XYZ file of C-alpha atoms in Angstrom:
373
model
C -18.770 3.571 35.848
C -20.632 0.285 35.250
C -22.673 1.929 32.482
C -19.483 3.106 30.771
C -17.990 -0.377 31.052
C -21.169 -1.960 29.693
C -21.127 0.497 26.773
C -17.473 -0.288 26.057
C -18.119 -4.024 26.286
C -21.072 -3.672 23.902
C -18.836 -1.835 21.436
C -16.114 -4.489 21.702
C -18.527 -7.337 21.058
C -20.077 -5.454 18.151
C -16.632 -4.927 16.577
C -15.896 -8.632 16.998
C -19.256 -9.472 15.434
C -18.508 -7.267 12.424
C -15.026 -8.769 12.052
C -16.473 -12.274 12.195
C -19.066 -11.318 9.563
C -16.367 -10.284 7.093
C -14.205 -13.270 8.000
C -17.054 -15.553 6.977
C -17.436 -13.494 3.787
C -13.898 -14.488 2.850
C -11.813 -11.637 4.246
C -8.662 -12.004 6.303
C -9.445 -9.640 9.179
C -7.887 -8.028 12.219
C -9.273 -5.603 14.798
C -7.775 -2.474 16.333
C -5.031 -1.900 13.789
C -2.942 0.965 15.101
C -2.234 3.530 12.403
C 1.031 5.349 13.031
C 2.974 7.962 11.080
C 6.752 8.270 11.263
C 8.314 11.683 11.582
C 11.953 11.570 12.613
C 12.806 10.647 15.303
C 9.562 9.025 16.428
C 6.249 7.433 15.463
C 3.044 9.383 15.998
C -0.210 7.639 16.928
C -2.754 8.683 14.289
C -5.817 6.544 14.963
C -7.060 2.968 15.376
C -8.913 1.098 12.654
C -11.739 -0.886 14.253
C -11.674 -3.637 11.622
C -9.300 -4.016 8.691
C -9.768 -6.678 6.045
C -7.888 -8.108 3.060
C -9.727 -10.142 0.428
C -7.641 -12.313 -1.877
C -9.579 -13.496 -4.902
C -9.009 -16.776 -6.752
C -7.396 -14.664 -9.493
C -5.000 -13.211 -6.870
C -6.751 -9.844 -6.978
C -6.442 -7.939 -3.679
C -9.156 -5.827 -2.064
C -8.682 -3.972 1.229
C -11.368 -2.528 3.490
C -11.474 -0.374 6.601
C -14.496 -0.475 8.913
C -15.670 1.890 11.637
C -18.000 0.165 14.113
C -20.600 1.919 16.285
C -22.949 0.043 18.594
C -24.510 3.080 20.304
C -25.578 6.588 19.404
C -23.055 8.655 17.439
C -22.748 11.497 14.931
C -23.113 9.613 11.680
C -22.055 12.403 9.306
C -18.862 12.955 11.329
C -17.971 9.272 11.055
C -18.663 9.197 7.316
C -16.361 12.181 6.762
C -13.747 10.561 9.042
C -13.934 7.370 6.974
C -13.291 9.321 3.782
C -10.059 10.615 5.301
C -9.128 7.138 6.521
C -9.727 5.666 3.066
C -7.241 8.090 1.559
C -4.588 7.618 4.255
C -4.592 3.810 4.183
C -5.361 3.555 0.456
C -8.302 1.210 1.101
C -10.459 0.003 -1.771
C -13.601 0.385 0.317
C -14.644 1.730 3.707
C -17.680 0.744 5.781
C -19.653 2.290 8.584
C -21.125 -0.569 10.606
C -23.847 0.333 13.099
C -26.461 -1.456 15.162
C -28.709 1.625 14.982
C -31.127 2.538 12.160
C -29.857 4.999 9.557
C -32.287 7.376 7.862
C -32.505 7.849 4.107
C -30.674 11.202 4.082
C -27.636 9.698 5.832
C -27.703 6.712 3.494
C -27.774 9.027 0.472
C -24.877 11.115 1.822
C -22.808 7.975 2.427
C -23.616 6.547 -0.994
C -22.713 9.773 -2.828
C -19.320 9.844 -1.125
C -18.510 6.143 -1.531
C -18.948 4.975 2.074
C -20.796 1.653 2.454
C -23.214 1.138 5.344
C -23.637 -2.116 7.228
C -26.774 -2.032 9.366
C -27.980 -5.626 9.492
C -25.886 -6.742 12.478
C -27.121 -6.465 16.066
C -24.817 -5.490 18.915
C -26.453 -7.873 21.377
C -26.306 -10.940 19.133
C -25.050 -13.843 21.307
C -23.959 -16.028 18.421
C -20.652 -17.716 19.236
C -17.755 -15.946 17.537
C -15.822 -18.239 15.247
C -12.830 -16.038 14.497
C -10.420 -16.152 17.422
C -7.935 -13.428 16.368
C -10.744 -10.854 16.654
C -12.556 -12.449 19.594
C -12.913 -10.020 22.515
C -11.120 -12.067 25.167
C -8.352 -13.229 22.812
C -7.682 -9.718 21.502
C -7.621 -8.335 25.050
C -4.948 -10.911 25.849
C -2.963 -9.939 22.743
C -3.205 -6.255 23.646
C -1.916 -7.022 27.138
C 1.287 -8.394 25.584
C 2.304 -4.773 24.978
C 3.100 -4.459 28.693
C 5.154 -7.653 28.622
C 7.271 -6.479 25.707
C 7.691 -2.798 26.553
C 10.984 -3.371 28.406
C 12.505 -5.419 25.582
C 13.298 -3.390 22.487
C 13.367 -6.295 19.994
C 10.102 -7.913 21.092
C 8.378 -4.539 21.449
C 9.292 -3.443 17.920
C 8.151 -6.754 16.409
C 4.905 -6.610 18.389
C 4.051 -3.204 16.923
C 5.284 -4.261 13.507
C 2.692 -7.062 13.490
C -0.078 -4.877 14.921
C 0.595 -1.717 12.932
C 3.369 -1.212 10.367
C 2.908 -4.588 8.658
C -0.476 -3.620 7.234
C 0.815 -0.663 5.236
C 4.294 -1.920 4.322
C 5.521 -3.196 0.976
C 4.957 -7.009 1.044
C 8.605 -7.710 0.198
C 9.717 -5.649 3.191
C 7.291 -7.628 5.360
C 8.744 -10.920 4.125
C 12.276 -9.705 4.860
C 11.380 -8.549 8.389
C 9.556 -11.783 9.215
C 12.243 -14.052 7.799
C 15.163 -12.257 9.447
C 14.017 -10.994 12.846
C 12.591 -13.953 14.737
C 15.620 -16.024 15.812
C 15.955 -13.647 18.801
C 12.304 -14.245 19.708
C 12.781 -18.005 19.633
C 15.881 -17.671 21.830
C 13.895 -15.583 24.338
C 11.141 -18.211 24.303
C 13.632 -20.983 25.126
C 15.181 -18.944 27.939
C 11.942 -17.684 29.500
C 10.598 -19.241 32.697
C 7.514 -16.993 32.816
C 4.358 -18.637 31.428
C 2.738 -15.340 30.434
C 5.863 -14.197 28.613
C 6.097 -17.572 26.884
C 2.508 -17.219 25.674
C 3.255 -13.733 24.345
C 6.371 -14.921 22.502
C 4.504 -17.897 21.025
C 1.862 -15.474 19.772
C 4.554 -13.336 18.081
C 5.852 -16.364 16.171
C 2.357 -17.664 15.315
C 1.083 -14.297 14.085
C 4.255 -13.721 12.042
C 3.770 -17.082 10.327
C 0.154 -16.314 9.416
C 1.012 -12.817 8.185
C 3.851 -14.269 6.100
C 1.168 -16.107 4.111
C -0.691 -12.831 3.479
C 2.505 -11.093 2.317
C 3.271 -13.974 -0.053
C -0.207 -13.755 -1.591
C 0.238 -10.021 -2.112
C 3.470 -10.783 -3.965
C 1.662 -13.505 -5.935
C -0.902 -10.900 -7.007
C 1.931 -8.828 -8.515
C 3.539 -11.646 -10.510
C 0.427 -13.672 -11.396
C 0.242 -14.285 -15.141
C 3.941 -13.544 -15.767
C 6.303 -16.259 -16.986
C 8.294 -17.701 -14.076
C 11.697 -17.025 -15.664
C 10.848 -13.313 -15.473
C 9.077 -13.064 -12.125
C 11.660 -15.259 -10.359
C 14.441 -12.726 -11.010
C 12.120 -9.854 -10.123
C 11.185 -11.400 -6.759
C 14.813 -12.199 -5.888
C 15.804 -8.649 -6.812
C 13.080 -7.198 -4.587
C 14.166 -9.405 -1.687
C 17.757 -8.270 -2.263
C 17.055 -4.535 -2.320
C 13.866 -4.201 -0.244
C 12.390 -0.710 -0.628
C 15.566 0.709 -2.221
C 15.532 1.271 -5.969
C 18.117 -1.181 -7.451
C 19.827 1.543 -9.510
C 20.145 3.770 -6.421
C 21.478 0.830 -4.383
C 24.100 0.068 -7.027
C 25.101 3.742 -7.163
C 25.483 3.824 -3.367
C 27.574 0.634 -3.381
C 29.802 2.023 -6.136
C 30.434 5.189 -4.138
C 31.207 3.171 -0.991
C 33.642 0.942 -2.878
C 35.296 3.940 -4.533
C 35.741 5.585 -1.136
C 37.308 2.426 0.341
C 39.626 2.007 -2.656
C 40.753 5.655 -2.445
C 41.331 5.327 1.297
C 43.463 2.194 0.815
C 45.372 3.720 -2.125
C 46.455 6.671 0.047
C 48.090 4.135 2.345
C 49.687 2.124 -0.442
C 47.207 -0.727 -0.062
C 44.944 -2.526 -2.494
C 42.205 -5.057 -1.950
C 41.231 -8.098 -3.965
C 38.228 -7.732 -6.290
C 36.531 -10.447 -4.260
C 36.578 -8.082 -1.278
C 34.339 -5.548 -2.999
C 31.150 -4.855 -1.067
C 28.045 -6.083 -2.858
C 24.480 -6.902 -1.986
C 23.536 -10.542 -2.228
C 20.114 -12.151 -2.314
C 19.082 -13.486 1.108
C 19.614 -17.188 1.669
C 15.863 -17.795 1.796
C 15.150 -16.111 -1.589
C 14.963 -19.351 -3.596
C 12.676 -20.929 -0.985
C 10.345 -17.909 -1.281
C 10.297 -18.424 -5.057
C 9.494 -22.129 -4.636
C 6.569 -21.463 -2.275
C 5.251 -18.716 -4.558
C 5.422 -21.124 -7.484
C 3.250 -23.628 -5.595
C 0.776 -20.910 -4.572
C 0.480 -19.644 -8.152
C -0.333 -23.111 -9.518
C -3.372 -23.539 -7.209
C -5.061 -20.109 -6.965
C -8.440 -21.310 -5.632
C -6.758 -23.041 -2.693
C -3.985 -20.472 -2.181
C -6.393 -17.626 -1.480
C -7.813 -19.626 1.458
C -4.458 -20.266 3.168
C -4.319 -17.261 5.565
C -7.853 -17.860 6.884
C -7.222 -21.582 7.331
C -3.985 -20.859 9.216
C -5.938 -18.369 11.340
C -8.565 -20.933 12.221
C -6.145 -23.722 13.069
C -3.152 -21.993 14.663
C -5.166 -19.632 16.879
C -7.286 -22.496 18.193
C -4.108 -24.395 18.927
C -2.544 -21.406 20.699
C -5.489 -19.994 22.656
C -7.963 -22.824 22.990
C -5.586 -25.779 23.036
C -8.160 -27.942 21.233
C -7.539 -31.085 19.299
C -7.422 -30.129 15.648
C -10.085 -32.681 14.845
C -12.535 -30.752 17.032
C -12.955 -28.052 14.447
C -11.396 -29.330 11.222
C -14.925 -29.980 9.899
C -15.601 -26.242 9.953
C -12.695 -25.548 7.596
C -14.741 -26.628 4.597
C -17.189 -23.844 5.456
C -14.415 -21.313 4.901
C -13.765 -22.368 1.313
C -15.350 -19.850 -1.040
C -15.144 -22.023 -4.145
C -16.717 -25.418 -4.661
C -13.690 -26.279 -6.765
C -11.242 -25.655 -3.922
C -9.703 -28.747 -2.348
C -9.238 -28.464 1.432
C -6.380 -30.978 1.501
C -4.448 -28.968 -1.084
C -5.153 -25.719 0.797
C -3.794 -27.338 3.971
C -0.710 -28.554 2.087
C -0.073 -25.030 0.800
C -0.440 -23.737 4.369
C 2.143 -26.289 5.497
C 4.488 -25.050 2.753
C 4.358 -21.558 4.265
C 4.890 -22.866 7.810
C 7.760 -25.105 6.703
C 9.379 -22.149 4.941
C 9.355 -20.166 8.183
C 10.445 -23.130 10.318
C 13.363 -23.914 7.982
C 14.997 -20.653 9.028
C 13.708 -20.875 12.596
C 14.313 -24.592 13.308
C 13.347 -24.582 16.985
C 9.913 -23.239 16.115
C 8.809 -26.576 14.701
C 7.510 -27.577 18.154
C 4.923 -24.781 17.912
C 3.556 -26.149 14.658
C 4.081 -29.881 15.131
C 0.376 -30.647 15.511
C -0.575 -28.630 12.439
C 2.186 -30.115 10.297
C 1.081 -33.631 11.261
C -2.383 -33.126 9.745
């Protein structure tokens, strides 16, 4: 039993090491992303992705990677073939097989021919301090334990699995809508809770949602980058209005609903005012989303650093409770461009946090220290 535990621990630390490696290479990373497929009436567990990464370039280009990590002995060809299937399912730009064991030339050739990258220069027993808290072993174990806290509360449970699973493969506009509209209940639960563990779990939900909001906004920025604002503004507002529904289909559905209501009322000798017609309106936060996007688009070299900076600061605040000055010096190490200005990157991060807090006013206490920087 101890040998199994030691093997599992070795694998966990190796995964964290790989995640930290890509974090320092400029990727926004998470571990143990749960891949689920929906077949009415339920979700099916498909697999877990050891490490998933999103790279946002200074030109707002997006690159996604999936990584399978193996610290011990394993069937390498099987994992390469598995990764090819994973790449197709999650539509990743690149997949990696990371291993602490040597790989012979034949395996390397097979992987190269089929487009699987190998990462073999990391050691499983490396004791270097992990710098990326969201993928740190102890922190992630704590986050995974929140599942048990939320399982008896439908709202919290769904948002927990949204952040740890569905978010990563959703349309970014849908992610923005879910984040902006579903957290007032979480804040209310946080205010009412008297359980410290539950409070920690709820604070994590709000913190993670804020960070992932920044990633969703950058994905939207990548779609509208280079387009005149007068065109992309209307496009973004339209997408926030209709979500995943095609606008023409939504309008057709609304017309049919209104026609049905009018016919129903006419049969009873009634008529409604034109102002009572059902119509979809842009969400109240749509213009604020446009304003934040506009700021992000004007400073691309700083904008692409925002999610990783928020990761570094907000997770330390939540899990380590350190003074921000203790590690603010390390933030400059995260900047990939010499031309990027850390102060501007921080200001852009505050814009994202303030956007979220504006529609979740009580949450400002969670971010007070960060916003005072």
